[in-house]
Amino acid sequence: ESISDMFTRFTTIINALKNLGKSYPNQELVRKILRCLTKSWTPKVTAIEEAKDLSTLPLEQLIGSLMTHETTMKNHENVDVKKKKSIAFKASKEDSENDEDGDVALITSQF
């Protein structure tokens, strides 16, 4: 799930709770979002917690930071996939006589 999809779902839940009379302060919303991220986000969550004051961090700034990091992670994955491409050679079946001649030539050159 992308960050924007997660934030849309989160906003829907928060708005429904507001309609029921339950509201949360911004600080608690920020902490809830950071807590719900998967383990792959742990370094980014730690960096945000240490670098920013969560009591004054706007929710929109947090989402922007997470979306930027998500884009960076996807770009790194795409670069890694491109680097891992391998070259495939087309196989062709040769006559067994040519194959035997090649074997003899190989043995002769090694001898």
C-alpha positions as a Markdown table, in Angstrom:
| # | Residue | x | y | z |
|---|---|---|---|---|
| 1 | Glu | 0.0 | 0.0 | 0.0 |
| 2 | Ser | 1.4 | 3.4 | -0.9 |
| 3 | Ile | 1.7 | 6.2 | 1.6 |
| 4 | Ser | -1.0 | 8.2 | -0.2 |
| 5 | Asp | -3.5 | 5.3 | -0.1 |
| 6 | Met | -2.6 | 4.8 | 3.6 |
| 7 | Phe | -3.2 | 8.5 | 4.3 |
| 8 | Thr | -6.5 | 8.4 | 2.5 |
| 9 | Arg | -7.7 | 5.5 | 4.6 |
| 10 | Phe | -6.3 | 7.1 | 7.8 |
| 11 | Thr | -8.1 | 10.4 | 7.0 |
| 12 | Thr | -11.4 | 8.5 | 6.4 |
| 13 | Ile | -11.1 | 6.8 | 9.8 |
| 14 | Ile | -10.2 | 10.0 | 11.6 |
| 15 | Asn | -13.1 | 11.9 | 10.0 |
| 16 | Ala | -15.5 | 9.1 | 11.0 |
| 17 | Leu | -14.3 | 9.3 | 14.6 |
| 18 | Lys | -14.7 | 13.1 | 14.6 |
| 19 | Asn | -18.3 | 12.6 | 13.5 |
| 20 | Leu | -18.8 | 10.3 | 16.4 |
| 21 | Gly | -17.4 | 12.9 | 18.8 |
| 22 | Lys | -13.9 | 11.5 | 19.2 |
| 23 | Ser | -11.0 | 13.8 | 18.1 |
| 24 | Tyr | -7.3 | 13.4 | 18.5 |
| 25 | Pro | -4.6 | 16.1 | 18.8 |
| 26 | Asn | -2.2 | 16.4 | 15.8 |
| 27 | Gln | 0.7 | 15.0 | 17.9 |
| 28 | Glu | -1.2 | 11.8 | 18.5 |
| 29 | Leu | -2.1 | 11.4 | 14.8 |
| 30 | Val | 1.5 | 11.8 | 13.8 |
| 31 | Arg | 2.5 | 9.1 | 16.3 |
| 32 | Lys | -0.2 | 6.8 | 15.1 |
| 33 | Ile | 1.0 | 7.1 | 11.5 |
| 34 | Leu | 4.6 | 6.5 | 12.5 |
| 35 | Arg | 3.6 | 3.5 | 14.6 |
| 36 | Cys | 1.6 | 1.8 | 11.8 |
| 37 | Leu | 4.5 | 1.7 | 9.2 |
| 38 | Thr | 6.1 | -1.6 | 8.4 |
| 39 | Lys | 9.7 | -2.6 | 9.5 |
| 40 | Ser | 11.2 | -1.4 | 6.2 |
| 41 | Trp | 10.3 | 2.1 | 7.3 |
| 42 | Thr | 12.1 | 1.8 | 10.7 |
| 43 | Pro | 15.1 | 3.9 | 9.7 |
| 44 | Lys | 13.0 | 6.7 | 8.3 |
| 45 | Val | 10.7 | 6.7 | 11.4 |
| 46 | Thr | 13.7 | 6.8 | 13.7 |
| 47 | Ala | 15.2 | 9.7 | 11.7 |
| 48 | Ile | 11.9 | 11.7 | 11.9 |
| 49 | Glu | 11.5 | 11.0 | 15.6 |
| 50 | Glu | 15.0 | 12.2 | 16.4 |
| 51 | Ala | 15.2 | 15.1 | 14.0 |
| 52 | Lys | 11.8 | 16.7 | 14.4 |
| 53 | Asp | 9.6 | 17.8 | 17.3 |
| 54 | Leu | 6.6 | 15.5 | 17.0 |
| 55 | Ser | 4.5 | 17.8 | 19.1 |
| 56 | Thr | 4.7 | 20.5 | 16.5 |
| 57 | Leu | 5.1 | 18.5 | 13.3 |
| 58 | Pro | 2.2 | 19.1 | 11.0 |
| 59 | Leu | 0.5 | 16.0 | 9.6 |
| 60 | Glu | 0.9 | 17.2 | 6.0 |
| 61 | Gln | 4.6 | 17.7 | 6.5 |
| 62 | Leu | 5.0 | 14.2 | 7.8 |
| 63 | Ile | 3.0 | 12.7 | 4.9 |
| 64 | Gly | 5.1 | 14.8 | 2.4 |
| 65 | Ser | 8.3 | 13.5 | 4.0 |
| 66 | Leu | 7.1 | 9.9 | 3.8 |
| 67 | Met | 5.9 | 10.2 | 0.2 |
| 68 | Thr | 9.3 | 11.6 | -0.8 |
| 69 | His | 11.1 | 8.7 | 1.0 |
| 70 | Glu | 8.7 | 6.2 | -0.7 |
| 71 | Thr | 9.6 | 7.7 | -4.1 |
| 72 | Thr | 13.3 | 7.5 | -3.4 |
| 73 | Met | 13.0 | 3.8 | -2.3 |
| 74 | Lys | 11.1 | 3.0 | -5.5 |
| 75 | Asn | 13.8 | 4.7 | -7.6 |
| 76 | His | 16.5 | 2.7 | -5.9 |
| 77 | Glu | 14.6 | -0.5 | -6.5 |
| 78 | Asn | 14.3 | 0.3 | -10.2 |
| 79 | Val | 18.0 | 1.0 | -10.5 |
| 80 | Asp | 18.8 | -2.3 | -8.7 |
| 81 | Val | 16.5 | -4.2 | -11.1 |
| 82 | Lys | 18.1 | -2.6 | -14.1 |
| 83 | Lys | 21.6 | -3.5 | -12.8 |
| 84 | Lys | 20.6 | -7.2 | -12.3 |
| 85 | Lys | 19.5 | -7.8 | -15.9 |
| 86 | Ser | 21.4 | -10.6 | -17.4 |
| 87 | Ile | 22.3 | -11.4 | -21.0 |
| 88 | Ala | 20.7 | -14.4 | -22.5 |
| 89 | Phe | 22.2 | -16.3 | -25.4 |
| 90 | Lys | 20.2 | -18.1 | -28.0 |
| 91 | Ala | 20.9 | -21.8 | -27.9 |
| 92 | Ser | 21.5 | -23.6 | -31.1 |
| 93 | Lys | 21.8 | -27.3 | -31.7 |
| 94 | Glu | 24.9 | -28.3 | -33.6 |
| 95 | Asp | 25.6 | -31.6 | -35.3 |
| 96 | Ser | 27.4 | -34.1 | -33.1 |
| 97 | Glu | 30.3 | -34.3 | -35.6 |
| 98 | Asn | 31.1 | -30.7 | -35.1 |
| 99 | Asp | 30.7 | -31.2 | -31.4 |
| 100 | Glu | 33.2 | -34.1 | -31.5 |
| 101 | Asp | 35.6 | -32.0 | -33.6 |
| 102 | Gly | 35.4 | -29.3 | -31.0 |
| 103 | Asp | 36.1 | -31.7 | -28.2 |
| 104 | Val | 39.1 | -33.1 | -30.0 |
| 105 | Ala | 40.4 | -29.6 | -30.7 |
| 106 | Leu | 40.0 | -28.7 | -27.1 |
| 107 | Ile | 41.8 | -31.8 | -25.9 |
| 108 | Thr | 44.6 | -31.3 | -28.4 |
| 109 | Ser | 45.1 | -27.7 | -27.5 |
| 110 | Gln | 45.3 | -28.6 | -23.8 |
| 111 | Phe | 47.7 | -31.5 | -24.5 |
